[in-house]
GROMACS .gro file of C-alpha atoms in nm:
model
  347
    1UNK     CA    1   1.879   8.635   0.132
    2UNK     CA    2   1.973   8.291   0.003
    3UNK     CA    3   2.071   7.963   0.164
    4UNK     CA    4   2.434   7.860   0.146
    5UNK     CA    5   2.641   7.591   0.309
    6UNK     CA    6   2.978   7.526   0.464
    7UNK     CA    7   3.144   7.257   0.254
    8UNK     CA    8   3.459   7.059   0.329
    9UNK     CA    9   3.654   6.860   0.071
   10UNK     CA   10   3.845   6.576   0.237
   11UNK     CA   11   4.130   6.472   0.009
   12UNK     CA   12   4.134   6.810  -0.164
   13UNK     CA   13   4.476   6.774  -0.328
   14UNK     CA   14   4.402   6.447  -0.511
   15UNK     CA   15   4.269   6.415  -0.865
   16UNK     CA   16   3.908   6.377  -0.752
   17UNK     CA   17   3.945   6.645  -0.485
   18UNK     CA   18   4.061   6.899  -0.740
   19UNK     CA   19   3.773   6.803  -0.969
   20UNK     CA   20   3.530   6.852  -0.681
   21UNK     CA   21   3.670   7.201  -0.633
   22UNK     CA   22   3.622   7.285  -1.002
   23UNK     CA   23   3.268   7.145  -1.009
   24UNK     CA   24   3.154   7.337  -0.700
   25UNK     CA   25   3.262   7.653  -0.878
   26UNK     CA   26   3.142   7.577  -1.232
   27UNK     CA   27   2.802   7.448  -1.114
   28UNK     CA   28   2.767   7.745  -0.876
   29UNK     CA   29   2.696   7.529  -0.571
   30UNK     CA   30   2.576   7.752  -0.284
   31UNK     CA   31   2.896   7.762  -0.077
   32UNK     CA   32   2.920   8.001   0.216
   33UNK     CA   33   3.256   7.867   0.330
   34UNK     CA   34   3.490   7.609   0.178
   35UNK     CA   35   3.737   7.404   0.380
   36UNK     CA   36   4.008   7.210   0.200
   37UNK     CA   37   4.134   6.916   0.405
   38UNK     CA   38   4.414   6.668   0.346
   39UNK     CA   39   4.682   6.471   0.526
   40UNK     CA   40   4.969   6.641   0.709
   41UNK     CA   41   5.187   6.560   0.409
   42UNK     CA   42   4.964   6.752   0.166
   43UNK     CA   43   4.857   7.031   0.401
   44UNK     CA   44   4.996   7.375   0.332
   45UNK     CA   45   4.930   7.371  -0.042
   46UNK     CA   46   4.710   7.641  -0.192
   47UNK     CA   47   4.423   7.577  -0.431
   48UNK     CA   48   4.211   7.837  -0.609
   49UNK     CA   49   3.834   7.870  -0.572
   50UNK     CA   50   3.647   8.154  -0.742
   51UNK     CA   51   3.967   8.350  -0.783
   52UNK     CA   52   4.071   8.314  -0.420
   53UNK     CA   53   4.367   8.110  -0.298
   54UNK     CA   54   4.264   7.875  -0.019
   55UNK     CA   55   4.507   7.701   0.216
   56UNK     CA   56   4.477   7.324   0.247
   57UNK     CA   57   4.440   7.236   0.618
   58UNK     CA   58   4.543   6.914   0.790
   59UNK     CA   59   4.236   6.709   0.874
   60UNK     CA   60   4.144   6.714   1.243
   61UNK     CA   61   3.842   6.695   1.472
   62UNK     CA   62   3.815   7.074   1.479
   63UNK     CA   63   3.816   7.096   1.098
   64UNK     CA   64   3.457   6.967   1.086
   65UNK     CA   65   3.311   7.228   1.321
   66UNK     CA   66   3.009   7.402   1.161
   67UNK     CA   67   3.048   7.203   0.837
   68UNK     CA   68   2.724   7.109   0.657
   69UNK     CA   69   2.858   6.880   0.383
   70UNK     CA   70   3.178   6.680   0.359
   71UNK     CA   71   3.278   6.559   0.013
   72UNK     CA   72   3.523   6.282   0.099
   73UNK     CA   73   3.767   6.135  -0.152
   74UNK     CA   74   4.072   6.031   0.045
   75UNK     CA   75   4.047   5.652   0.056
   76UNK     CA   76   3.858   5.397   0.261
   77UNK     CA   77   4.073   5.398   0.576
   78UNK     CA   78   4.060   5.779   0.593
   79UNK     CA   79   3.683   5.780   0.552
   80UNK     CA   80   3.638   5.517   0.821
   81UNK     CA   81   3.837   5.735   1.059
   82UNK     CA   82   3.689   6.077   0.985
   83UNK     CA   83   3.335   6.024   0.852
   84UNK     CA   84   3.191   5.925   1.194
   85UNK     CA   85   3.360   6.227   1.352
   86UNK     CA   86   3.218   6.458   1.085
   87UNK     CA   87   2.865   6.322   1.128
   88UNK     CA   88   2.890   6.360   1.507
   89UNK     CA   89   2.966   6.728   1.443
   90UNK     CA   90   2.644   6.753   1.239
   91UNK     CA   91   2.777   6.722   0.883
   92UNK     CA   92   2.645   6.499   0.607
   93UNK     CA   93   2.927   6.300   0.449
   94UNK     CA   94   2.915   6.207   0.080
   95UNK     CA   95   3.188   5.947   0.061
   96UNK     CA   96   3.364   5.840  -0.256
   97UNK     CA   97   3.546   5.540  -0.105
   98UNK     CA   98   3.423   5.182  -0.073
   99UNK     CA   99   3.416   5.205   0.307
  100UNK     CA  100   3.038   5.234   0.352
  101UNK     CA  101   2.885   5.134   0.018
  102UNK     CA  102   2.749   4.797   0.123
  103UNK     CA  103   2.638   4.903   0.471
  104UNK     CA  104   2.263   4.843   0.488
  105UNK     CA  105   2.197   5.176   0.661
  106UNK     CA  106   2.402   5.379   0.408
  107UNK     CA  107   2.231   5.486   0.082
  108UNK     CA  108   2.430   5.414  -0.235
  109UNK     CA  109   2.317   5.680  -0.479
  110UNK     CA  110   2.334   5.758  -0.850
  111UNK     CA  111   2.105   6.063  -0.889
  112UNK     CA  112   1.984   5.959  -1.236
  113UNK     CA  113   1.882   5.620  -1.098
  114UNK     CA  114   1.777   5.623  -0.731
  115UNK     CA  115   1.763   5.983  -0.603
  116UNK     CA  116   1.495   5.888  -0.351
  117UNK     CA  117   1.749   5.679  -0.158
  118UNK     CA  118   1.937   5.992  -0.048
  119UNK     CA  119   1.650   6.088   0.183
  120UNK     CA  120   1.715   5.777   0.395
  121UNK     CA  121   2.064   5.875   0.502
  122UNK     CA  122   2.179   5.867   0.865
  123UNK     CA  123   2.466   6.107   0.810
  124UNK     CA  124   2.658   5.922   0.538
  125UNK     CA  125   2.575   5.875   0.170
  126UNK     CA  126   2.802   5.656  -0.040
  127UNK     CA  127   2.918   5.730  -0.393
  128UNK     CA  128   2.932   5.406  -0.595
  129UNK     CA  129   3.238   5.271  -0.773
  130UNK     CA  130   3.319   5.451  -1.099
  131UNK     CA  131   3.249   5.156  -1.327
  132UNK     CA  132   2.919   5.093  -1.149
  133UNK     CA  133   2.807   5.455  -1.186
  134UNK     CA  134   2.878   5.466  -1.559
  135UNK     CA  135   2.702   5.136  -1.626
  136UNK     CA  136   2.404   5.221  -1.404
  137UNK     CA  137   2.339   5.550  -1.584
  138UNK     CA  138   2.340   5.372  -1.920
  139UNK     CA  139   2.133   5.062  -1.844
  140UNK     CA  140   1.882   5.187  -1.584
  141UNK     CA  141   1.652   5.356  -1.841
  142UNK     CA  142   1.630   5.028  -2.033
  143UNK     CA  143   1.568   4.829  -1.715
  144UNK     CA  144   1.270   5.055  -1.642
  145UNK     CA  145   1.105   4.954  -1.971
  146UNK     CA  146   1.188   4.584  -1.974
  147UNK     CA  147   1.350   4.422  -1.669
  148UNK     CA  148   1.707   4.305  -1.719
  149UNK     CA  149   1.770   3.941  -1.632
  150UNK     CA  150   2.148   3.933  -1.682
  151UNK     CA  151   2.438   4.174  -1.736
  152UNK     CA  152   2.777   4.072  -1.874
  153UNK     CA  153   3.026   4.359  -1.848
  154UNK     CA  154   3.384   4.400  -1.966
  155UNK     CA  155   3.558   4.718  -1.853
  156UNK     CA  156   3.858   4.900  -1.995
  157UNK     CA  157   3.973   5.116  -1.706
  158UNK     CA  158   4.202   5.417  -1.725
  159UNK     CA  159   4.493   5.502  -1.497
  160UNK     CA  160   4.290   5.781  -1.335
  161UNK     CA  161   4.099   5.520  -1.138
  162UNK     CA  162   4.411   5.478  -0.925
  163UNK     CA  163   4.464   5.851  -0.880
  164UNK     CA  164   4.692   6.131  -0.995
  165UNK     CA  165   5.012   5.938  -0.914
  166UNK     CA  166   4.902   5.652  -1.138
  167UNK     CA  167   4.837   5.891  -1.425
  168UNK     CA  168   5.183   6.042  -1.384
  169UNK     CA  169   5.336   5.695  -1.364
  170UNK     CA  170   5.186   5.589  -1.697
  171UNK     CA  171   5.314   5.908  -1.863
  172UNK     CA  172   5.662   5.843  -1.723
  173UNK     CA  173   5.652   5.481  -1.839
  174UNK     CA  174   5.553   5.586  -2.192
  175UNK     CA  175   5.844   5.830  -2.208
  176UNK     CA  176   6.085   5.565  -2.082
  177UNK     CA  177   5.970   5.307  -2.338
  178UNK     CA  178   5.991   5.556  -2.626
  179UNK     CA  179   6.345   5.641  -2.515
  180UNK     CA  180   6.441   5.274  -2.513
  181UNK     CA  181   6.454   5.251  -2.133
  182UNK     CA  182   6.301   4.999  -1.896
  183UNK     CA  183   5.975   5.131  -1.744
  184UNK     CA  184   5.927   5.106  -1.368
  185UNK     CA  185   5.605   5.054  -1.175
  186UNK     CA  186   5.521   5.165  -0.821
  187UNK     CA  187   5.151   5.253  -0.815
  188UNK     CA  188   5.055   4.958  -1.034
  189UNK     CA  189   5.212   4.613  -0.999
  190UNK     CA  190   5.319   4.612  -1.366
  191UNK     CA  191   5.393   4.875  -1.631
  192UNK     CA  192   5.067   4.996  -1.786
  193UNK     CA  193   5.203   5.207  -2.072
  194UNK     CA  194   5.169   5.014  -2.403
  195UNK     CA  195   5.030   4.729  -2.193
  196UNK     CA  196   4.716   4.608  -2.018
  197UNK     CA  197   4.634   4.362  -1.743
  198UNK     CA  198   4.334   4.234  -1.546
  199UNK     CA  199   4.240   4.469  -1.264
  200UNK     CA  200   4.491   4.439  -0.983
  201UNK     CA  201   4.249   4.442  -0.688
  202UNK     CA  202   4.245   4.130  -0.463
  203UNK     CA  203   4.092   3.808  -0.594
  204UNK     CA  204   3.825   3.605  -0.414
  205UNK     CA  205   3.787   3.228  -0.404
  206UNK     CA  206   3.589   3.227  -0.732
  207UNK     CA  207   3.865   3.414  -0.916
  208UNK     CA  208   3.676   3.745  -0.927
  209UNK     CA  209   3.864   4.056  -0.824
  210UNK     CA  210   3.731   4.313  -0.581
  211UNK     CA  211   3.656   4.561  -0.860
  212UNK     CA  212   3.441   4.306  -1.043
  213UNK     CA  213   3.243   4.223  -0.729
  214UNK     CA  214   3.180   4.593  -0.670
  215UNK     CA  215   2.998   4.606  -1.003
  216UNK     CA  216   2.791   4.302  -0.907
  217UNK     CA  217   2.694   4.398  -0.553
  218UNK     CA  218   2.664   4.773  -0.596
  219UNK     CA  219   2.445   4.752  -0.907
  220UNK     CA  220   2.203   4.520  -0.728
  221UNK     CA  221   2.182   4.759  -0.433
  222UNK     CA  222   2.133   5.070  -0.647
  223UNK     CA  223   1.867   4.902  -0.863
  224UNK     CA  224   1.699   4.751  -0.557
  225UNK     CA  225   1.700   4.413  -0.731
  226UNK     CA  226   1.900   4.123  -0.591
  227UNK     CA  227   1.779   3.889  -0.865
  228UNK     CA  228   1.975   4.044  -1.154
  229UNK     CA  229   2.254   3.811  -1.261
  230UNK     CA  230   2.572   4.010  -1.316
  231UNK     CA  231   2.924   3.913  -1.413
  232UNK     CA  232   3.217   4.139  -1.497
  233UNK     CA  233   3.575   4.129  -1.620
  234UNK     CA  234   3.770   4.443  -1.530
  235UNK     CA  235   4.089   4.538  -1.715
  236UNK     CA  236   4.342   4.820  -1.673
  237UNK     CA  237   4.429   4.981  -2.006
  238UNK     CA  238   4.689   5.246  -2.100
  239UNK     CA  239   4.444   5.537  -2.107
  240UNK     CA  240   4.498   5.839  -1.883
  241UNK     CA  241   4.139   5.932  -1.808
  242UNK     CA  242   3.790   5.796  -1.887
  243UNK     CA  243   3.674   5.437  -1.860
  244UNK     CA  244   3.512   5.229  -2.135
  245UNK     CA  245   3.274   4.937  -2.094
  246UNK     CA  246   3.129   4.671  -2.322
  247UNK     CA  247   2.788   4.570  -2.187
  248UNK     CA  248   2.576   4.271  -2.285
  249UNK     CA  249   2.218   4.279  -2.156
  250UNK     CA  250   1.967   3.996  -2.146
  251UNK     CA  251   1.602   4.100  -2.111
  252UNK     CA  252   1.286   3.906  -2.041
  253UNK     CA  253   1.165   3.980  -2.394
  254UNK     CA  254   1.329   4.115  -2.713
  255UNK     CA  255   1.449   4.477  -2.701
  256UNK     CA  256   1.533   4.623  -3.041
  257UNK     CA  257   1.832   4.855  -3.086
  258UNK     CA  258   1.604   5.128  -3.224
  259UNK     CA  259   1.384   5.108  -2.913
  260UNK     CA  260   1.693   5.135  -2.694
  261UNK     CA  261   1.824   5.437  -2.888
  262UNK     CA  262   1.491   5.615  -2.856
  263UNK     CA  263   1.486   5.563  -2.480
  264UNK     CA  264   1.851   5.648  -2.417
  265UNK     CA  265   1.835   5.962  -2.632
  266UNK     CA  266   1.582   6.105  -2.384
  267UNK     CA  267   1.750   5.980  -2.064
  268UNK     CA  268   1.937   6.208  -1.821
  269UNK     CA  269   2.315   6.195  -1.808
  270UNK     CA  270   2.350   6.016  -2.142
  271UNK     CA  271   2.467   6.129  -2.486
  272UNK     CA  272   2.431   5.896  -2.783
  273UNK     CA  273   2.734   5.881  -3.012
  274UNK     CA  274   2.703   5.658  -3.317
  275UNK     CA  275   2.827   5.696  -3.674
  276UNK     CA  276   2.792   5.354  -3.830
  277UNK     CA  277   2.923   5.459  -4.172
  278UNK     CA  278   3.248   5.586  -4.021
  279UNK     CA  279   3.260   5.312  -3.756
  280UNK     CA  280   3.284   5.592  -3.497
  281UNK     CA  281   3.163   5.524  -3.146
  282UNK     CA  282   3.246   5.666  -2.799
  283UNK     CA  283   3.615   5.689  -2.712
  284UNK     CA  284   3.797   5.807  -2.397
  285UNK     CA  285   3.911   6.116  -2.590
  286UNK     CA  286   3.545   6.206  -2.642
  287UNK     CA  287   3.442   6.141  -2.281
  288UNK     CA  288   3.728   6.319  -2.106
  289UNK     CA  289   3.620   6.636  -1.930
  290UNK     CA  290   3.246   6.607  -1.997
  291UNK     CA  291   2.956   6.524  -1.769
  292UNK     CA  292   2.761   6.279  -1.985
  293UNK     CA  293   2.811   5.907  -2.023
  294UNK     CA  294   2.861   5.844  -2.395
  295UNK     CA  295   2.671   5.544  -2.529
  296UNK     CA  296   2.688   5.388  -2.875
  297UNK     CA  297   2.729   5.076  -3.088
  298UNK     CA  298   2.388   4.956  -2.973
  299UNK     CA  299   2.316   4.632  -3.152
  300UNK     CA  300   2.124   4.307  -3.133
  301UNK     CA  301   2.307   4.019  -2.968
  302UNK     CA  302   2.309   3.764  -3.250
  303UNK     CA  303   2.352   3.481  -2.999
  304UNK     CA  304   2.035   3.558  -2.800
  305UNK     CA  305   1.693   3.679  -2.915
  306UNK     CA  306   1.648   3.885  -2.597
  307UNK     CA  307   2.005   4.015  -2.589
  308UNK     CA  308   2.131   4.366  -2.654
  309UNK     CA  309   2.488   4.495  -2.680
  310UNK     CA  310   2.611   4.847  -2.609
  311UNK     CA  311   2.938   5.034  -2.562
  312UNK     CA  312   2.998   5.328  -2.330
  313UNK     CA  313   3.268   5.571  -2.222
  314UNK     CA  314   3.264   5.804  -1.924
  315UNK     CA  315   3.504   6.034  -1.745
  316UNK     CA  316   3.612   5.836  -1.440
  317UNK     CA  317   3.719   6.140  -1.238
  318UNK     CA  318   3.410   6.339  -1.330
  319UNK     CA  319   3.086   6.137  -1.353
  320UNK     CA  320   3.260   5.831  -1.214
  321UNK     CA  321   3.348   6.016  -0.892
  322UNK     CA  322   3.340   6.393  -0.836
  323UNK     CA  323   3.036   6.490  -1.042
  324UNK     CA  324   2.819   6.216  -0.892
  325UNK     CA  325   2.913   6.338  -0.543
  326UNK     CA  326   2.829   6.701  -0.626
  327UNK     CA  327   2.500   6.592  -0.784
  328UNK     CA  328   2.414   6.414  -0.459
  329UNK     CA  329   2.491   6.735  -0.268
  330UNK     CA  330   2.269   6.929  -0.510
  331UNK     CA  331   1.996   6.673  -0.451
  332UNK     CA  332   2.019   6.731  -0.075
  333UNK     CA  333   1.979   7.104  -0.131
  334UNK     CA  334   1.693   7.063  -0.379
  335UNK     CA  335   1.500   6.830  -0.148
  336UNK     CA  336   1.571   7.044   0.161
  337UNK     CA  337   1.761   6.761   0.328
  338UNK     CA  338   2.021   7.002   0.469
  339UNK     CA  339   1.994   7.258   0.742
  340UNK     CA  340   2.072   7.587   0.560
  341UNK     CA  341   2.293   7.870   0.680
  342UNK     CA  342   2.141   8.207   0.581
  343UNK     CA  343   2.383   8.432   0.399
  344UNK     CA  344   2.365   8.750   0.196
  345UNK     CA  345   2.371   8.707  -0.183
  346UNK     CA  346   2.647   8.967  -0.211
  347UNK     CA  347   2.839   8.843   0.091
   0.00000   0.00000   0.00000
């Protein structure tokens, strides 16, 4: 006998939903039954799991009957509608949208950073924003050695952050430009191919966009430290998949690059990538399709004795979204925070 669980993927046909499906299979998550849920428009498609074609169902109240875990990646408004219904039916919802992240009663979890927070859930656990996850994995180990006073982040965000349609739009724009045609934009406000622009989320009264404030507020919540000063500039760049970030850290005392390398080389979820002679450091090509956050170009900030610079790349769809959610589900299983459904190993 072994314990297995009924899992539902809400938003199964999207880029993150499909990645969730692949990760549940490749990581051999103990699934007794898998439900693929989407809008009426996307329902009826078939997706493959462990060699079996599964029909995508329209989301409904009945769809959450007997479900243990819901992996939700269908947008904030969808999560606000269906997450409470799923929890009322007894499921734990791991939500990838921004709908619940800053709710005091909802844990915001990066397993490499604050796994203990998952135990405090009341039915919903929030997955942080992609840029926040990648940065948190990279800087948390350093923060544990010497507290960080200030973080200055600049992000270079791929089209995948806006979903599969955005990725297709950038490809279409690139073809149009190369053919001498005028590119059109529907998902993004402006053409992204051969272009870049500040992140297009809404601006607040201080001139910071929503994406930048997510990095500020979510990092403080995950770290459990409201005193860290954080500022960010988020930029959309013409990359299909995998985000990059330039991070400047100010510590309470000097932190040498060699010390940082030693710590990060032993930290979970991180892979160091530095070849100073070839000037080769992490790139989106390197990060695409892998689990680790790639970190490199660690150097002393010449403008501040207690400053440290680093560069990172991470797969936005994978660790920035789907993988983090599956890792949270694995954490729930490992810590016995789910009610198991007995099932035979061989079916």
